[in-house]
Short mmCIF file of C-alpha atoms and ligand atoms in Angstrom, two decimals:
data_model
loop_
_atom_site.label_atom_id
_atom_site.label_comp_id
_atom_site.label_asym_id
_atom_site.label_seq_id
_atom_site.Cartn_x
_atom_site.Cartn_y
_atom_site.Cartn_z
CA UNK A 1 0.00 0.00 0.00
CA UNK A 2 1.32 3.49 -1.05
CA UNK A 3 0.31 5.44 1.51
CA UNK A 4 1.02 3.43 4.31
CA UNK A 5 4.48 2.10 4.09
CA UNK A 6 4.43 -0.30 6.97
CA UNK A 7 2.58 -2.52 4.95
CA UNK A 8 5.78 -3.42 3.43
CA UNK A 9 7.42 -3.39 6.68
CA UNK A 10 8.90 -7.50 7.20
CA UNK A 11 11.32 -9.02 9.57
CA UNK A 12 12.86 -12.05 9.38
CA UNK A 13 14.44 -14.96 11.60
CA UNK A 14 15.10 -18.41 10.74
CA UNK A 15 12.09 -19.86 11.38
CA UNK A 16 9.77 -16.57 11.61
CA UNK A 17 8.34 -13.71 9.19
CA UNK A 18 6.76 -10.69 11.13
CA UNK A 19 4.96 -8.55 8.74
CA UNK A 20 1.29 -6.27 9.54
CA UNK A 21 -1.58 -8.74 8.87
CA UNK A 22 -4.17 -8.49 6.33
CA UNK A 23 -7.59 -8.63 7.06
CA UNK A 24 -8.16 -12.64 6.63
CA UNK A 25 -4.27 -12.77 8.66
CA UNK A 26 -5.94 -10.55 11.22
CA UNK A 27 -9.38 -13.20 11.31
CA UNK A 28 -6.36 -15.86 11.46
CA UNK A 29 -4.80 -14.37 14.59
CA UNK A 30 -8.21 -13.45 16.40
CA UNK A 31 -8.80 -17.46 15.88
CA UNK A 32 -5.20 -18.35 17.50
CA UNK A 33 -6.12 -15.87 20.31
CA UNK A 34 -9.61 -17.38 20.82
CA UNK A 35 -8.37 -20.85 21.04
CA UNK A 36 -5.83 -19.91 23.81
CA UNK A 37 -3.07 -17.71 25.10
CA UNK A 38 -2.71 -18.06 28.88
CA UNK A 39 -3.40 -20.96 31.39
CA UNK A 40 -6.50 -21.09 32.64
CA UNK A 41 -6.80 -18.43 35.45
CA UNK A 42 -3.40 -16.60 34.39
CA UNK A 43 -3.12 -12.92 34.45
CA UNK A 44 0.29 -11.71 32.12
CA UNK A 45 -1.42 -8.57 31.09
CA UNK A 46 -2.45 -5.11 32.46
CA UNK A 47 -5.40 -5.01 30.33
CA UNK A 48 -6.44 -8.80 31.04
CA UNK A 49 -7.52 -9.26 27.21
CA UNK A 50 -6.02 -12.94 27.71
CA UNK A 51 -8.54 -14.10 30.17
CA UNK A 52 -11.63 -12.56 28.73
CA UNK A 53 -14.23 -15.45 26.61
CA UNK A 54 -12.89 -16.55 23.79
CA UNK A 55 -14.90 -14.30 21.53
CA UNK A 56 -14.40 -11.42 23.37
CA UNK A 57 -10.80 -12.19 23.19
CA UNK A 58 -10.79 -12.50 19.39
CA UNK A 59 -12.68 -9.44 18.70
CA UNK A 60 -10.23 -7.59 21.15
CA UNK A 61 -7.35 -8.64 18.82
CA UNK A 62 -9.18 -7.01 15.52
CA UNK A 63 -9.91 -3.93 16.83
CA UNK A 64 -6.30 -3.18 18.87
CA UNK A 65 -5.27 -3.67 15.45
CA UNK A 66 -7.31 -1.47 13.57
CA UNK A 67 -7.19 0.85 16.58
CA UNK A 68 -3.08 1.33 16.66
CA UNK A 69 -3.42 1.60 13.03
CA UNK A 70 -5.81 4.37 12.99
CA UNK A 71 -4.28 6.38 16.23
CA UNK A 72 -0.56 6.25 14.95
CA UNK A 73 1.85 9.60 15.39
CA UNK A 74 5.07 9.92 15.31
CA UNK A 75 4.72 10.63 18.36
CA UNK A 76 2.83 8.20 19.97
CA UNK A 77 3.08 4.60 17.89
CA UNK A 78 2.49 1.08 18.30
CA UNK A 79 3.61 -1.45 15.77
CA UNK A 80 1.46 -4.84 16.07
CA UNK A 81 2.96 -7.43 13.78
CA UNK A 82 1.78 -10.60 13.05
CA UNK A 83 3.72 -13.68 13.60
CA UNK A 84 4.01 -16.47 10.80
CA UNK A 85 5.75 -19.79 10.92
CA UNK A 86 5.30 -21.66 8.05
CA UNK A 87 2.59 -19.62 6.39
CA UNK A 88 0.47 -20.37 9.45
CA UNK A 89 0.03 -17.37 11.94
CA UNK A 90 0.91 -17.87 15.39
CA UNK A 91 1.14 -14.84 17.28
CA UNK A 92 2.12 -11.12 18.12
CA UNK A 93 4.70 -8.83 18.34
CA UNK A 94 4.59 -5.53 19.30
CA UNK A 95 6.96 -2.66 19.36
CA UNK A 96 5.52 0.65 20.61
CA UNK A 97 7.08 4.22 21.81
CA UNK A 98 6.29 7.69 22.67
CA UNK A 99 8.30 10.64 21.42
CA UNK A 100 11.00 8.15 20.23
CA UNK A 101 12.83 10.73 18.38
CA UNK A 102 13.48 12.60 21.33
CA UNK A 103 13.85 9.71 24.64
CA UNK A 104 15.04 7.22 21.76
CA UNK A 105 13.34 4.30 24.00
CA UNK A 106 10.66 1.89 22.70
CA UNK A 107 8.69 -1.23 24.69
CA UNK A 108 8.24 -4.81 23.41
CA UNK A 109 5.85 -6.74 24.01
CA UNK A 110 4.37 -10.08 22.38
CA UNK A 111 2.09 -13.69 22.72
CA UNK A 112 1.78 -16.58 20.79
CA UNK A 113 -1.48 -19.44 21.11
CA UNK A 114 -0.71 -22.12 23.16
CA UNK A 115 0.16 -25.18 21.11
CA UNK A 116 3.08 -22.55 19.44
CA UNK A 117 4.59 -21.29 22.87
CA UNK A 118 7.92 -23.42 24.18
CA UNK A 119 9.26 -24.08 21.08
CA UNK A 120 12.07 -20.82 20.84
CA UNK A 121 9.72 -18.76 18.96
CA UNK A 122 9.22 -16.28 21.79
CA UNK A 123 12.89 -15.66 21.79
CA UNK A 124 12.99 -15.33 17.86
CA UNK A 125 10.23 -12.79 17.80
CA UNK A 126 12.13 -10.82 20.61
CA UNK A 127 15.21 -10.46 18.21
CA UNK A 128 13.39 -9.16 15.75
CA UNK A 129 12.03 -6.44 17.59
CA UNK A 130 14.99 -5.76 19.08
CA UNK A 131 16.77 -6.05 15.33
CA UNK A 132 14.34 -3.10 14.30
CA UNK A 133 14.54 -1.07 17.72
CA UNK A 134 18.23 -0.56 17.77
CA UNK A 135 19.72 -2.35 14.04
CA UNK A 136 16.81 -0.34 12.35
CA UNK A 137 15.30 2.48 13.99
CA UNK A 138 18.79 3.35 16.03
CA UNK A 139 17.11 3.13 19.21
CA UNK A 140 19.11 3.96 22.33
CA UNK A 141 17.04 0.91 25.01
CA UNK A 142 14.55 -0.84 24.98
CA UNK A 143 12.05 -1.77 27.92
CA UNK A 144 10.24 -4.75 28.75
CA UNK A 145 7.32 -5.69 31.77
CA UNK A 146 6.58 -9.44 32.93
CA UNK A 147 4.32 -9.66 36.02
CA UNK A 148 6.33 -12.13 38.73
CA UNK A 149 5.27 -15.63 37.68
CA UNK A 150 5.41 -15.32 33.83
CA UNK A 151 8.46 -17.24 33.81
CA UNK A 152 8.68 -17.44 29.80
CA UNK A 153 8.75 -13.94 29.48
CA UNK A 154 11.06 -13.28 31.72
CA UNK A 155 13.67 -15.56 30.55
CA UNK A 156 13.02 -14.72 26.98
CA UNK A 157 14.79 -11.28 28.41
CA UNK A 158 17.26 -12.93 30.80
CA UNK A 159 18.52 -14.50 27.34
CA UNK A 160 18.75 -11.37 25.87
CA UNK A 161 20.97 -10.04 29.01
CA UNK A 162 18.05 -7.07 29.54
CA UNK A 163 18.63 -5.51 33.38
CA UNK A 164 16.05 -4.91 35.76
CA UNK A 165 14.64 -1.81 35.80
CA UNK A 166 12.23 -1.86 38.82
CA UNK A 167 9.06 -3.56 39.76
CA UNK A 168 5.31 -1.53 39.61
CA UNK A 169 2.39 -2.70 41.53
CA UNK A 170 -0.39 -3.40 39.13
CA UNK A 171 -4.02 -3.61 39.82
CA UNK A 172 -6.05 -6.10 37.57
CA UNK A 173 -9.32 -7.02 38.02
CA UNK A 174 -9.27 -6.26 41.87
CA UNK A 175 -6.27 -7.75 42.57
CA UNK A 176 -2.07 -6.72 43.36
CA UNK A 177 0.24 -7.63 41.04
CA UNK A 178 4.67 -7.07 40.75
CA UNK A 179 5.09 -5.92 37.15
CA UNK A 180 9.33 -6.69 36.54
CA UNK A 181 10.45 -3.90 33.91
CA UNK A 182 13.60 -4.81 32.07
CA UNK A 183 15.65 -2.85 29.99
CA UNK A 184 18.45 -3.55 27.31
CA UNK A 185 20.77 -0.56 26.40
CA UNK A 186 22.04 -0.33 22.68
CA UNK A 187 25.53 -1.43 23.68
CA UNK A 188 23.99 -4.98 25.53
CA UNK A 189 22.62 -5.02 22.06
CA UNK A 190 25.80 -5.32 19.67
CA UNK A 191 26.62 -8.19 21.77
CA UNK A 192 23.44 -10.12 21.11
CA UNK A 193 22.48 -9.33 17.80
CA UNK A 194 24.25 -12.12 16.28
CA UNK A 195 22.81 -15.14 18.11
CA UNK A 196 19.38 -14.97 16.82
CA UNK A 197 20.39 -13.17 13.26
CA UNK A 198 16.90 -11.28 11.87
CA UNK A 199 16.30 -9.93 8.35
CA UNK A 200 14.96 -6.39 7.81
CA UNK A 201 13.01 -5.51 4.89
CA UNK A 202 10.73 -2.33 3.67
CA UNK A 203 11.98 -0.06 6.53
CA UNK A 204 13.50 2.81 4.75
CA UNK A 205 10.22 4.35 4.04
CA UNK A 206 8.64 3.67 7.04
CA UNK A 207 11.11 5.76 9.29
CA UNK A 208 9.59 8.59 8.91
CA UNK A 209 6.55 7.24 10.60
CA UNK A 210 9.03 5.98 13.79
CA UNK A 211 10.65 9.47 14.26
C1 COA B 301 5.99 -15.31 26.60
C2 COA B 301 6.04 -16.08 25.29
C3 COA B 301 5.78 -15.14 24.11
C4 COA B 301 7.46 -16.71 25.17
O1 COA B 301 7.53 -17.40 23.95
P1 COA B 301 7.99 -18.94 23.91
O2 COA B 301 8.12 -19.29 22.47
O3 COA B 301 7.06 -19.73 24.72
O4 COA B 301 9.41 -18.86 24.59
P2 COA B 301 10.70 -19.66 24.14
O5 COA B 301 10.32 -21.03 23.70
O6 COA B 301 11.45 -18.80 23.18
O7 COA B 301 11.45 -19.81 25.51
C5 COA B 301 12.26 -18.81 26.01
C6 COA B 301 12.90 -19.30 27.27
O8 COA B 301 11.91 -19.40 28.29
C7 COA B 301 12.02 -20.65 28.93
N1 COA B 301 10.67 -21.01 29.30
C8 COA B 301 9.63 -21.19 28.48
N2 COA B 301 8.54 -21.52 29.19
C9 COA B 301 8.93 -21.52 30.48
C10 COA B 301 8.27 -21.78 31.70
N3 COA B 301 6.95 -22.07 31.71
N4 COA B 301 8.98 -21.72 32.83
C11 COA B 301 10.29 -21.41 32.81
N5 COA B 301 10.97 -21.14 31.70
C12 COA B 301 10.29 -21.21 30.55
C13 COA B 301 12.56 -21.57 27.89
O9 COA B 301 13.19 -22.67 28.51
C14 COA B 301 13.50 -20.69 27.14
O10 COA B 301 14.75 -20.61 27.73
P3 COA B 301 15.97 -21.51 27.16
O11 COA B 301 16.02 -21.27 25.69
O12 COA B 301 17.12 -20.98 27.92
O13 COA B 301 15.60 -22.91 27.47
C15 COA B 301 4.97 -17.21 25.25
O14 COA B 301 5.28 -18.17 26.21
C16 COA B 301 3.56 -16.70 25.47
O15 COA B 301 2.91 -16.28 24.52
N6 COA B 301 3.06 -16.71 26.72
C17 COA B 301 1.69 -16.26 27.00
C18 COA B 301 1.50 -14.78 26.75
C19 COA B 301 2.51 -13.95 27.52
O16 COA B 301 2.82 -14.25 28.66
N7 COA B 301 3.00 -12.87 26.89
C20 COA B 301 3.99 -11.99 27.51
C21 COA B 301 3.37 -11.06 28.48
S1 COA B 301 4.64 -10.11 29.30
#
């Protein structure tokens, strides 16, 4: 699409292609979320989309798409890319950031369905944000929350060598919960980038909707 560049936007790892779903990828994705992203009873989320019914869940996933689409600055941007293996989507990755020209920091943040989680994706799909963050975008850190017991997520970031950066208290649904931020800085980066090596294509036209 001409006028809106990220459409060309694709990252690559070796098993993964992160791209901006179509529509029918979009239906695809809403199904994946439907059928399951969290244990039963598992909060990983601020906004507890993941434990909502399985419609509800689905139909959250179209319109936070169509939503960050539609409500993107340059100033205030989130990027919600798909997350293919094989031709078959799996799940989402998400790389967001206010003023980033100015602070030069960005969040990650990213789920797959069930029967896909525990087989290295997570840690593929966390390179290639990172890959665009700092390889693409020039970013200075990047940040990352996991509430206490979402041991995947956290180690996904131990792997990367990301550094605690404090822990919030988070109210969901009526009840406490210790949100771990992480951060990697730009130089942890360059030590990283070459275990999990991620292709970056369509970006150059894009940037000027990053900063
Ligand atoms: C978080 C998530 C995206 C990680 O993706 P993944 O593909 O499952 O993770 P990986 O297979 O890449 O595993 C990364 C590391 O976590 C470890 N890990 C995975 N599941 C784990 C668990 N339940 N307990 C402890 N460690 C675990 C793996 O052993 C691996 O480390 P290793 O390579 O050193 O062995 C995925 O599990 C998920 O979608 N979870 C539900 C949604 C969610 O929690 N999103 C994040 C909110 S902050």
């Amino acid at each position: 699409m001409r006028h809106w560049p990220l459409t060309a936007l694709q990252l690559t790892t070796a098993d993964l292609v992160l791209r901006l779903p179509s529509d029918d990828d979009l239906d695809a994705l809403a199904q994946v979320a439907a059928d399951g992203v969290v244990p039963d009873g598992a909060v990983y989320f601020p906004q507890p989309w993941a434990s909502a019914p399985p419609a509800e869940r689905a139909k959250n996933v179209v319109q936070n798409h169509w939503w960050a689409r539609g409500d993107w600055t340059r100033e205030n941007w989130r990027l919600l890319l798909a997350v293919f293996h094989d031709g078959q989507v799996i799940g989402q990755q998400n790389l967001s950031a206010r003023d980033f020209a100015i602070t030069g920091e960005a969040r990650t943040g990213f789920w797959l369905g069930r029967r896909f989680q525990g087989h290295g994706y997570g840690t593929q799909m966390r390179a290639a944000a990172l890959a665009l963050a700092f390889d693409g975008l020039g970013a200075a850190r990047v940040t990352s929350t996991a509430f206490a017991d979402n041991a995947a997520s956290r180690a996904v970031s131990r792997k990367f060598g990301y550094r605690p950066n404090g822990v919030h208290r988070i109210s969901v649904d009526g009840h406490r919960y210790n949100a771990h931020e992480e951060v990697i800085e730009a130089a942890d980066w360059q030590g990283c980038a070459s275990v999990v090596p991620v292709g970056i294509a369509g970006l150059p036209d894009c940037i000027p909707l990053f900063r």
